[in-house]
Amino acid sequence: MQLIQFWLVAAIVPPVALLLWWAMRTTHGKRLAAVQARHLKAQQSAAALLQQSRKQIAQLQRELAAARLAATRPTRVERPRSTVSPAARDCLMKILDEAPQAARALPVDGFAETMPLPQFPHASAFGHLSL
């Protein structure tokens, strides 16, 4: 009886083990393929983002180089032509020529007067306050 049980176990265990091995291999293979596909998709996405960032960096470097070049080169600013008519200019010159000499002279020390004029009395905004 022992020999029959041994042959029975020997005949059943290897095929069951082989079947379990094949099932586990198939399940693991499917999961591995899914993980590899996710990894490949993430890798492609990262590569696309890297390429986009390289393009943006190159564009910013070109813009920076152009800005630096523009900063080093002085730009020509054309002066606008005078729109004052000759008659108005002559009138202004006449007024300036008729002004007294003291109004056209520079201050003695070269600085403008900074003291308040005596014609404006110092009073508060609410009138004279008495304590």
JSON list of C-alpha atoms in Angstrom, two decimals:
[
{"chain": "A", "resi": 1, "resn": "MET", "atom": "CA", "xyz": [0.00, 0.00, 0.00]},
{"chain": "A", "resi": 2, "resn": "GLN", "atom": "CA", "xyz": [2.83, 2.36, 0.70]},
{"chain": "A", "resi": 3, "resn": "LEU", "atom": "CA", "xyz": [4.26, 1.85, -2.76]},
{"chain": "A", "resi": 4, "resn": "ILE", "atom": "CA", "xyz": [0.98, 2.63, -4.48]},
{"chain": "A", "resi": 5, "resn": "GLN", "atom": "CA", "xyz": [0.60, 5.86, -2.50]},
{"chain": "A", "resi": 6, "resn": "PHE", "atom": "CA", "xyz": [4.16, 6.83, -3.37]},
{"chain": "A", "resi": 7, "resn": "TRP", "atom": "CA", "xyz": [3.55, 6.28, -7.11]},
{"chain": "A", "resi": 8, "resn": "LEU", "atom": "CA", "xyz": [0.25, 8.16, -6.85]},
{"chain": "A", "resi": 9, "resn": "VAL", "atom": "CA", "xyz": [1.93, 11.13, -5.18]},
{"chain": "A", "resi": 10, "resn": "ALA", "atom": "CA", "xyz": [4.83, 10.94, -7.66]},
{"chain": "A", "resi": 11, "resn": "ALA", "atom": "CA", "xyz": [2.38, 10.96, -10.57]},
{"chain": "A", "resi": 12, "resn": "ILE", "atom": "CA", "xyz": [0.22, 13.84, -9.30]},
{"chain": "A", "resi": 13, "resn": "VAL", "atom": "CA", "xyz": [2.71, 16.28, -7.67]},
{"chain": "A", "resi": 14, "resn": "PRO", "atom": "CA", "xyz": [4.97, 17.06, -10.70]},
{"chain": "A", "resi": 15, "resn": "PRO", "atom": "CA", "xyz": [2.12, 17.94, -13.08]},
{"chain": "A", "resi": 16, "resn": "VAL", "atom": "CA", "xyz": [0.43, 20.07, -10.40]},
{"chain": "A", "resi": 17, "resn": "ALA", "atom": "CA", "xyz": [3.73, 21.82, -9.65]},
{"chain": "A", "resi": 18, "resn": "LEU", "atom": "CA", "xyz": [4.30, 22.37, -13.37]},
{"chain": "A", "resi": 19, "resn": "LEU", "atom": "CA", "xyz": [0.78, 23.77, -13.76]},
{"chain": "A", "resi": 20, "resn": "LEU", "atom": "CA", "xyz": [1.28, 26.12, -10.79]},
{"chain": "A", "resi": 21, "resn": "TRP", "atom": "CA", "xyz": [4.65, 27.23, -12.16]},
{"chain": "A", "resi": 22, "resn": "TRP", "atom": "CA", "xyz": [3.11, 27.98, -15.58]},
{"chain": "A", "resi": 23, "resn": "ALA", "atom": "CA", "xyz": [0.19, 29.92, -14.00]},
{"chain": "A", "resi": 24, "resn": "MET", "atom": "CA", "xyz": [2.51, 32.00, -11.82]},
{"chain": "A", "resi": 25, "resn": "ARG", "atom": "CA", "xyz": [4.84, 32.68, -14.75]},
{"chain": "A", "resi": 26, "resn": "THR", "atom": "CA", "xyz": [1.94, 33.85, -16.93]},
{"chain": "A", "resi": 27, "resn": "THR", "atom": "CA", "xyz": [0.52, 36.09, -14.18]},
{"chain": "A", "resi": 28, "resn": "HIS", "atom": "CA", "xyz": [3.92, 37.54, -13.35]},
{"chain": "A", "resi": 29, "resn": "GLY", "atom": "CA", "xyz": [4.70, 38.07, -17.04]},
{"chain": "A", "resi": 30, "resn": "LYS", "atom": "CA", "xyz": [1.48, 40.05, -17.55]},
{"chain": "A", "resi": 31, "resn": "ARG", "atom": "CA", "xyz": [2.16, 42.23, -14.53]},
{"chain": "A", "resi": 32, "resn": "LEU", "atom": "CA", "xyz": [5.74, 42.75, -15.63]},
{"chain": "A", "resi": 33, "resn": "ALA", "atom": "CA", "xyz": [4.59, 43.76, -19.12]},
{"chain": "A", "resi": 34, "resn": "ALA", "atom": "CA", "xyz": [2.14, 46.29, -17.62]},
{"chain": "A", "resi": 35, "resn": "VAL", "atom": "CA", "xyz": [4.87, 47.78, -15.42]},
{"chain": "A", "resi": 36, "resn": "GLN", "atom": "CA", "xyz": [7.27, 47.93, -18.38]},
{"chain": "A", "resi": 37, "resn": "ALA", "atom": "CA", "xyz": [4.62, 49.67, -20.50]},
{"chain": "A", "resi": 38, "resn": "ARG", "atom": "CA", "xyz": [4.01, 52.25, -17.75]},
{"chain": "A", "resi": 39, "resn": "HIS", "atom": "CA", "xyz": [7.74, 52.76, -17.40]},
{"chain": "A", "resi": 40, "resn": "LEU", "atom": "CA", "xyz": [8.17, 53.21, -21.16]},
{"chain": "A", "resi": 41, "resn": "LYS", "atom": "CA", "xyz": [5.29, 55.70, -21.26]},
{"chain": "A", "resi": 42, "resn": "ALA", "atom": "CA", "xyz": [6.77, 57.68, -18.36]},
{"chain": "A", "resi": 43, "resn": "GLN", "atom": "CA", "xyz": [10.19, 57.62, -19.99]},
{"chain": "A", "resi": 44, "resn": "GLN", "atom": "CA", "xyz": [8.75, 58.93, -23.28]},
{"chain": "A", "resi": 45, "resn": "SER", "atom": "CA", "xyz": [6.85, 61.64, -21.44]},
{"chain": "A", "resi": 46, "resn": "ALA", "atom": "CA", "xyz": [9.99, 62.69, -19.58]},
{"chain": "A", "resi": 47, "resn": "ALA", "atom": "CA", "xyz": [11.95, 62.74, -22.84]},
{"chain": "A", "resi": 48, "resn": "ALA", "atom": "CA", "xyz": [9.29, 64.95, -24.46]},
{"chain": "A", "resi": 49, "resn": "LEU", "atom": "CA", "xyz": [9.32, 67.34, -21.50]},
{"chain": "A", "resi": 50, "resn": "LEU", "atom": "CA", "xyz": [13.11, 67.42, -21.57]},
{"chain": "A", "resi": 51, "resn": "GLN", "atom": "CA", "xyz": [13.09, 68.23, -25.29]},
{"chain": "A", "resi": 52, "resn": "GLN", "atom": "CA", "xyz": [10.51, 70.97, -24.74]},
{"chain": "A", "resi": 53, "resn": "SER", "atom": "CA", "xyz": [12.53, 72.48, -21.90]},
{"chain": "A", "resi": 54, "resn": "ARG", "atom": "CA", "xyz": [15.67, 72.42, -24.06]},
{"chain": "A", "resi": 55, "resn": "LYS", "atom": "CA", "xyz": [13.80, 74.30, -26.80]},
{"chain": "A", "resi": 56, "resn": "GLN", "atom": "CA", "xyz": [12.54, 76.84, -24.28]},
{"chain": "A", "resi": 57, "resn": "ILE", "atom": "CA", "xyz": [16.03, 77.30, -22.85]},
{"chain": "A", "resi": 58, "resn": "ALA", "atom": "CA", "xyz": [17.45, 77.79, -26.34]},
{"chain": "A", "resi": 59, "resn": "GLN", "atom": "CA", "xyz": [14.72, 80.35, -27.12]},
{"chain": "A", "resi": 60, "resn": "LEU", "atom": "CA", "xyz": [15.38, 82.21, -23.86]},
{"chain": "A", "resi": 61, "resn": "GLN", "atom": "CA", "xyz": [19.12, 82.22, -24.56]},
{"chain": "A", "resi": 62, "resn": "ARG", "atom": "CA", "xyz": [18.49, 83.68, -28.02]},
{"chain": "A", "resi": 63, "resn": "GLU", "atom": "CA", "xyz": [16.23, 86.35, -26.53]},
{"chain": "A", "resi": 64, "resn": "LEU", "atom": "CA", "xyz": [18.79, 87.14, -23.83]},
{"chain": "A", "resi": 65, "resn": "ALA", "atom": "CA", "xyz": [21.57, 87.42, -26.41]},
{"chain": "A", "resi": 66, "resn": "ALA", "atom": "CA", "xyz": [19.42, 89.76, -28.50]},
{"chain": "A", "resi": 67, "resn": "ALA", "atom": "CA", "xyz": [18.59, 91.86, -25.43]},
{"chain": "A", "resi": 68, "resn": "ARG", "atom": "CA", "xyz": [22.26, 92.07, -24.44]},
{"chain": "A", "resi": 69, "resn": "LEU", "atom": "CA", "xyz": [23.19, 93.04, -27.98]},
{"chain": "A", "resi": 70, "resn": "ALA", "atom": "CA", "xyz": [20.49, 95.71, -27.99]},
{"chain": "A", "resi": 71, "resn": "ALA", "atom": "CA", "xyz": [21.69, 96.96, -24.61]},
{"chain": "A", "resi": 72, "resn": "THR", "atom": "CA", "xyz": [25.28, 97.32, -25.81]},
{"chain": "A", "resi": 73, "resn": "ARG", "atom": "CA", "xyz": [24.29, 99.14, -28.99]},
{"chain": "A", "resi": 74, "resn": "PRO", "atom": "CA", "xyz": [22.94, 102.61, -28.43]},
{"chain": "A", "resi": 75, "resn": "THR", "atom": "CA", "xyz": [19.76, 103.19, -30.29]},
{"chain": "A", "resi": 76, "resn": "ARG", "atom": "CA", "xyz": [19.47, 106.23, -32.44]},
{"chain": "A", "resi": 77, "resn": "VAL", "atom": "CA", "xyz": [16.74, 108.49, -31.29]},
{"chain": "A", "resi": 78, "resn": "GLU", "atom": "CA", "xyz": [15.69, 110.96, -33.87]},
{"chain": "A", "resi": 79, "resn": "ARG", "atom": "CA", "xyz": [14.83, 114.31, -32.44]},
{"chain": "A", "resi": 80, "resn": "PRO", "atom": "CA", "xyz": [11.40, 115.46, -33.36]},
{"chain": "A", "resi": 81, "resn": "ARG", "atom": "CA", "xyz": [11.40, 118.53, -35.49]},
{"chain": "A", "resi": 82, "resn": "SER", "atom": "CA", "xyz": [10.24, 121.68, -33.81]},
{"chain": "A", "resi": 83, "resn": "THR", "atom": "CA", "xyz": [6.55, 122.20, -34.32]},
{"chain": "A", "resi": 84, "resn": "VAL", "atom": "CA", "xyz": [6.69, 125.79, -33.11]},
{"chain": "A", "resi": 85, "resn": "SER", "atom": "CA", "xyz": [5.88, 128.26, -35.81]},
{"chain": "A", "resi": 86, "resn": "PRO", "atom": "CA", "xyz": [8.40, 131.00, -36.57]},
{"chain": "A", "resi": 87, "resn": "ALA", "atom": "CA", "xyz": [5.86, 133.66, -35.60]},
{"chain": "A", "resi": 88, "resn": "ALA", "atom": "CA", "xyz": [5.42, 132.12, -32.13]},
{"chain": "A", "resi": 89, "resn": "ARG", "atom": "CA", "xyz": [9.19, 131.85, -31.73]},
{"chain": "A", "resi": 90, "resn": "ASP", "atom": "CA", "xyz": [9.63, 135.51, -32.69]},
{"chain": "A", "resi": 91, "resn": "CYS", "atom": "CA", "xyz": [6.91, 136.51, -30.21]},
{"chain": "A", "resi": 92, "resn": "LEU", "atom": "CA", "xyz": [8.65, 134.62, -27.40]},
{"chain": "A", "resi": 93, "resn": "MET", "atom": "CA", "xyz": [12.00, 136.16, -28.25]},
{"chain": "A", "resi": 94, "resn": "LYS", "atom": "CA", "xyz": [10.42, 139.61, -28.17]},
{"chain": "A", "resi": 95, "resn": "ILE", "atom": "CA", "xyz": [8.93, 138.95, -24.70]},
{"chain": "A", "resi": 96, "resn": "LEU", "atom": "CA", "xyz": [12.27, 137.67, -23.40]},
{"chain": "A", "resi": 97, "resn": "ASP", "atom": "CA", "xyz": [14.14, 140.67, -24.81]},
{"chain": "A", "resi": 98, "resn": "GLU", "atom": "CA", "xyz": [11.71, 143.08, -23.18]},
{"chain": "A", "resi": 99, "resn": "ALA", "atom": "CA", "xyz": [12.03, 141.41, -19.74]},
{"chain": "A", "resi": 100, "resn": "PRO", "atom": "CA", "xyz": [14.11, 143.29, -17.16]},
{"chain": "A", "resi": 101, "resn": "GLN", "atom": "CA", "xyz": [17.74, 142.30, -16.84]},
{"chain": "A", "resi": 102, "resn": "ALA", "atom": "CA", "xyz": [17.28, 141.20, -13.20]},
{"chain": "A", "resi": 103, "resn": "ALA", "atom": "CA", "xyz": [14.75, 138.56, -14.24]},
{"chain": "A", "resi": 104, "resn": "ARG", "atom": "CA", "xyz": [17.27, 137.04, -16.65]},
{"chain": "A", "resi": 105, "resn": "ALA", "atom": "CA", "xyz": [20.32, 137.20, -14.41]},
{"chain": "A", "resi": 106, "resn": "LEU", "atom": "CA", "xyz": [21.58, 134.21, -12.44]},
{"chain": "A", "resi": 107, "resn": "PRO", "atom": "CA", "xyz": [21.67, 134.42, -8.66]},
{"chain": "A", "resi": 108, "resn": "VAL", "atom": "CA", "xyz": [24.90, 135.76, -7.17]},
{"chain": "A", "resi": 109, "resn": "ASP", "atom": "CA", "xyz": [25.99, 132.44, -5.67]},
{"chain": "A", "resi": 110, "resn": "GLY", "atom": "CA", "xyz": [24.57, 130.37, -8.52]},
{"chain": "A", "resi": 111, "resn": "PHE", "atom": "CA", "xyz": [21.80, 128.83, -6.43]},
{"chain": "A", "resi": 112, "resn": "ALA", "atom": "CA", "xyz": [18.12, 129.57, -6.51]},
{"chain": "A", "resi": 113, "resn": "GLU", "atom": "CA", "xyz": [16.48, 131.22, -3.54]},
{"chain": "A", "resi": 114, "resn": "THR", "atom": "CA", "xyz": [15.04, 128.60, -1.21]},
{"chain": "A", "resi": 115, "resn": "MET", "atom": "CA", "xyz": [13.59, 130.84, 1.49]},
{"chain": "A", "resi": 116, "resn": "PRO", "atom": "CA", "xyz": [9.86, 131.63, 1.32]},
{"chain": "A", "resi": 117, "resn": "LEU", "atom": "CA", "xyz": [9.00, 134.96, -0.11]},
{"chain": "A", "resi": 118, "resn": "PRO", "atom": "CA", "xyz": [7.89, 137.61, 2.39]},
{"chain": "A", "resi": 119, "resn": "GLN", "atom": "CA", "xyz": [4.73, 138.31, 0.39]},
{"chain": "A", "resi": 120, "resn": "PHE", "atom": "CA", "xyz": [3.25, 135.04, 1.64]},
{"chain": "A", "resi": 121, "resn": "PRO", "atom": "CA", "xyz": [2.62, 135.30, 5.40]},
{"chain": "A", "resi": 122, "resn": "HIS", "atom": "CA", "xyz": [3.00, 132.18, 7.47]},
{"chain": "A", "resi": 123, "resn": "ALA", "atom": "CA", "xyz": [-0.43, 131.33, 8.76]},
{"chain": "A", "resi": 124, "resn": "SER", "atom": "CA", "xyz": [-2.14, 128.07, 9.37]},
{"chain": "A", "resi": 125, "resn": "ALA", "atom": "CA", "xyz": [-4.74, 126.71, 7.02]},
{"chain": "A", "resi": 126, "resn": "PHE", "atom": "CA", "xyz": [-7.45, 127.59, 9.58]},
{"chain": "A", "resi": 127, "resn": "GLY", "atom": "CA", "xyz": [-6.44, 131.20, 10.06]},
{"chain": "A", "resi": 128, "resn": "HIS", "atom": "CA", "xyz": [-4.47, 132.70, 12.88]},
{"chain": "A", "resi": 129, "resn": "LEU", "atom": "CA", "xyz": [-4.42, 130.44, 15.92]},
{"chain": "A", "resi": 130, "resn": "SER", "atom": "CA", "xyz": [-3.94, 132.06, 19.28]},
{"chain": "A", "resi": 131, "resn": "LEU", "atom": "CA", "xyz": [-3.22, 130.13, 22.40]}
]
